[in-house]
mmCIF file of C-alpha atoms in Angstrom:
data_model
loop_
_atom_site.group_PDB
_atom_site.id
_atom_site.type_symbol
_atom_site.label_atom_id
_atom_site.label_comp_id
_atom_site.label_asym_id
_atom_site.label_seq_id
_atom_site.Cartn_x
_atom_site.Cartn_y
_atom_site.Cartn_z
ATOM 1 C CA MET G 277 93.859 111.182 91.826
ATOM 2 C CA PRO G 278 91.482 114.313 92.393
ATOM 3 C CA PRO G 279 90.435 116.111 89.317
ATOM 4 C CA ASP G 280 92.357 118.695 88.276
ATOM 5 C CA SER G 281 89.885 121.681 88.870
ATOM 6 C CA LEU G 282 89.479 119.827 92.744
ATOM 7 C CA VAL G 283 93.423 120.504 92.654
ATOM 8 C CA CYS G 284 93.401 124.066 91.379
ATOM 9 C CA ARG G 285 90.595 124.877 94.061
ATOM 10 C CA GLU G 286 92.404 123.602 96.743
ATOM 11 C CA ASN G 287 95.434 125.722 95.838
ATOM 12 C CA ASN G 288 92.950 128.447 95.623
ATOM 13 C CA ILE G 289 92.093 127.835 98.856
ATOM 14 C CA VAL G 290 95.226 127.544 100.223
ATOM 15 C CA THR G 291 96.750 130.822 98.789
ATOM 16 C CA GLY G 292 93.537 133.146 99.765
ATOM 17 C CA VAL G 293 94.184 131.706 103.627
ATOM 18 C CA LYS G 294 97.919 132.641 102.891
ATOM 19 C CA TYR G 295 97.010 136.394 101.742
ATOM 20 C CA MET G 296 94.116 136.923 103.910
ATOM 21 C CA LYS G 297 96.976 135.963 107.137
ATOM 22 C CA VAL G 298 99.581 138.816 104.802
ATOM 23 C CA LYS G 299 96.580 141.490 105.204
ATOM 24 C CA ALA G 300 95.712 140.764 108.378
ATOM 25 C CA LEU G 301 99.624 140.739 109.832
ATOM 26 C CA LEU G 302 99.948 144.065 107.448
ATOM 27 C CA ALA G 303 96.793 145.611 109.563
ATOM 28 C CA ILE G 304 98.272 144.885 112.797
ATOM 29 C CA VAL G 305 101.904 146.065 112.554
ATOM 30 C CA ALA G 306 100.310 149.091 111.478
ATOM 31 C CA SER G 307 97.853 150.293 113.907
ATOM 32 C CA LEU G 308 100.922 149.009 116.207
ATOM 33 C CA SER G 309 102.945 151.303 114.609
ATOM 34 C CA LEU G 310 100.531 154.109 114.995
ATOM 35 C CA ALA G 311 100.064 153.152 118.559
ATOM 36 C CA ALA G 312 103.930 153.366 119.742
ATOM 37 C CA CYS G 313 103.915 157.340 118.015
ATOM 38 C CA ALA G 314 100.874 158.276 120.677
ATOM 39 C CA VAL G 315 101.771 160.931 122.782
ATOM 40 C CA PRO G 316 100.061 161.405 125.906
ATOM 41 C CA ASP G 317 97.528 163.951 126.864
ATOM 42 C CA GLU G 318 99.066 165.348 129.712
ATOM 43 C CA ALA G 319 103.043 165.563 129.490
ATOM 44 C CA PRO G 320 104.976 166.566 132.728
ATOM 45 C CA ARG G 321 105.695 169.657 132.890
ATOM 46 C CA HIS G 322 106.389 172.442 135.638
ATOM 47 C CA GLY G 323 107.467 176.355 135.528
ATOM 48 C CA GLY G 324 105.642 176.896 133.200
ATOM 49 C CA HIS G 325 107.347 174.409 129.989
ATOM 50 C CA ASP G 326 107.855 170.975 129.463
ATOM 51 C CA HIS G 327 111.360 169.958 129.946
ATOM 52 C CA GLY G 328 110.212 166.214 128.121
ATOM 53 C CA HIS G 329 110.977 163.732 131.239
ATOM 54 C CA SER G 330 110.477 162.898 134.762
ATOM 55 C CA HIS G 331 112.167 161.794 137.550
ATOM 56 C CA GLY G 332 111.424 162.614 140.896
ATOM 57 C CA HIS G 333 113.191 165.811 141.236
ATOM 58 C CA ASN G 334 112.526 169.639 141.492
ATOM 59 C CA HIS G 335 112.851 171.278 137.981
ATOM 60 C CA ASP G 336 114.210 174.670 139.246
ATOM 61 C CA HIS G 337 117.145 175.003 137.215
ATOM 62 C CA GLY G 338 117.668 178.838 137.710
ATOM 63 C CA HIS G 339 115.984 179.595 133.757
ATOM 64 C CA ALA G 340 114.779 182.525 133.440
ATOM 65 C CA HIS G 341 110.785 181.507 133.692
ATOM 66 C CA GLN G 342 107.585 183.160 132.320
ATOM 67 C CA GLN G 343 105.400 183.909 134.058
ATOM 68 C CA GLN G 344 101.696 185.173 134.107
ATOM 69 C CA GLY G 345 101.997 188.158 132.299
ATOM 70 C CA GLY G 346 105.593 186.976 130.341
ATOM 71 C CA ILE G 347 109.120 187.333 130.767
ATOM 72 C CA ASN G 348 110.657 189.321 132.790
ATOM 73 C CA ALA G 349 113.646 188.766 133.225
ATOM 74 C CA SER G 350 117.398 190.740 133.427
ATOM 75 C CA PHE G 351 120.484 188.625 131.222
ATOM 76 C CA ASN G 352 124.862 189.118 131.521
ATOM 77 C CA CYS G 353 125.874 189.131 127.947
ATOM 78 C CA GLU G 354 129.423 188.007 127.477
ATOM 79 C CA ASN G 355 130.694 191.142 125.561
ATOM 80 C CA GLY G 356 129.894 192.938 129.145
ATOM 81 C CA LEU G 357 126.421 194.415 128.344
ATOM 82 C CA ALA G 358 123.375 194.059 131.020
ATOM 83 C CA VAL G 359 120.181 194.172 129.378
ATOM 84 C CA HIS G 360 116.143 193.640 130.442
ATOM 85 C CA VAL G 361 113.535 191.924 128.979
ATOM 86 C CA ARG G 362 110.228 192.642 129.913
ATOM 87 C CA SER G 363 106.996 191.249 128.086
ATOM 88 C CA LEU G 364 104.823 193.925 126.615
ATOM 89 C CA SER G 365 102.302 191.430 125.030
ATOM 90 C CA THR G 366 102.020 188.301 124.189
ATOM 91 C CA ASP G 367 103.796 188.822 120.750
ATOM 92 C CA SER G 368 106.308 191.674 121.718
ATOM 93 C CA ILE G 369 108.900 192.470 124.430
ATOM 94 C CA GLU G 370 111.094 195.715 125.578
ATOM 95 C CA LEU G 371 114.740 195.646 126.011
ATOM 96 C CA ARG G 372 116.313 197.547 127.770
ATOM 97 C CA LEU G 373 120.080 198.787 127.617
ATOM 98 C CA ASP G 374 121.935 201.276 129.896
ATOM 99 C CA ASP G 375 119.738 204.623 128.518
ATOM 100 C CA LYS G 376 118.832 202.873 125.203
ATOM 101 C CA HIS G 377 115.354 200.664 124.723
ATOM 102 C CA ALA G 378 113.327 198.989 122.331
ATOM 103 C CA VAL G 379 110.463 197.303 121.942
ATOM 104 C CA LEU G 380 110.749 193.960 119.655
ATOM 105 C CA LYS G 381 107.985 191.641 118.175
ATOM 106 C CA SER G 382 107.507 188.299 118.104
ATOM 107 C CA ALA G 383 109.164 186.138 114.958
ATOM 108 C CA VAL G 384 109.436 182.819 113.838
ATOM 109 C CA ALA G 385 111.795 180.722 115.689
ATOM 110 C CA GLY G 386 113.361 176.867 115.307
ATOM 111 C CA SER G 387 112.774 176.829 119.321
ATOM 112 C CA GLY G 388 112.687 179.135 122.181
ATOM 113 C CA GLU G 389 111.393 182.764 121.494
ATOM 114 C CA ARG G 390 112.527 184.939 119.052
ATOM 115 C CA TYR G 391 111.655 188.684 118.509
ATOM 116 C CA THR G 392 112.921 191.319 116.414
ATOM 117 C CA SER G 393 112.683 194.453 114.957
ATOM 118 C CA ASN G 394 114.041 196.975 112.090
ATOM 119 C CA THR G 395 114.876 200.096 114.276
ATOM 120 C CA GLY G 396 115.941 198.279 117.321
ATOM 121 C CA LEU G 397 118.205 199.920 120.020
ATOM 122 C CA PHE G 398 120.226 202.702 117.691
ATOM 123 C CA GLY G 399 117.605 202.530 115.207
ATOM 124 C CA LYS G 400 118.695 200.044 113.420
ATOM 125 C CA GLY G 401 117.839 195.934 113.239
ATOM 126 C CA ALA G 402 117.514 194.086 116.893
ATOM 127 C CA GLU G 403 116.748 190.561 117.319
ATOM 128 C CA TRP G 404 116.559 188.843 120.885
ATOM 129 C CA HIS G 405 116.763 184.557 120.941
ATOM 130 C CA GLN G 406 115.575 183.197 124.222
ATOM 131 C CA LYS G 407 115.183 179.773 125.401
ATOM 132 C CA GLY G 408 115.326 178.906 129.089
ATOM 133 C CA SER G 409 118.174 180.859 130.527
ATOM 134 C CA GLU G 410 120.030 181.820 127.443
ATOM 135 C CA ALA G 411 119.652 184.257 125.109
ATOM 136 C CA PHE G 412 121.527 185.229 121.446
ATOM 137 C CA PHE G 413 121.609 188.447 121.248
ATOM 138 C CA ALA G 414 121.844 191.064 117.967
ATOM 139 C CA PHE G 415 121.667 194.062 116.478
ATOM 140 C CA THR G 416 123.924 197.272 114.954
ATOM 141 C CA ASP G 417 125.756 199.994 117.131
ATOM 142 C CA PRO G 418 125.495 202.914 116.818
ATOM 143 C CA TYR G 419 128.799 202.605 114.119
ATOM 144 C CA GLY G 420 126.849 200.129 112.244
ATOM 145 C CA ASN G 421 129.008 197.421 113.602
ATOM 146 C CA LYS G 422 126.913 193.942 113.844
ATOM 147 C CA VAL G 423 126.938 193.126 117.223
ATOM 148 C CA GLU G 424 126.131 189.934 117.939
ATOM 149 C CA THR G 425 125.915 188.114 121.656
ATOM 150 C CA SER G 426 125.347 185.055 124.158
ATOM 151 C CA CYS G 427 124.045 186.118 127.448
ATOM 152 C CA ASN G 428 122.348 184.341 130.427
ATOM 153 C CA ALA G 429 119.913 185.188 132.771
ATOM 154 C CA ARG G 430 121.446 186.715 136.706
#
């Protein structure tokens, strides 16, 4: 029968080897998890925006695309309004509606592009939130009524 010190030393070696294997396995799992989150440097892009997918066909979906100079598009709204949107700079747009117009400044948006103004079309607030060929338009009319409508690019 081996002495107690030899048995104890063998148990420590076995425990140490098991610990090192677990530690190495955890390091490998962590590395693979991080690698799975990596995004390629060049995702497929077209028309100035990213759809996040590529499956070998043309992506001309009729969106109101941003050109080199920014947005320049016309929209028909559910409430019958016709709105023309034109970029003035990287952070402002002009909305034209009949004989009225307003300049809106870029604002934080969860997605798409959002522009707001405290003076709006009739001297009151306005908001334009556009994503692709769809937009949400809110403003206060001359009578103080809050108007909200959805619009689609023509």
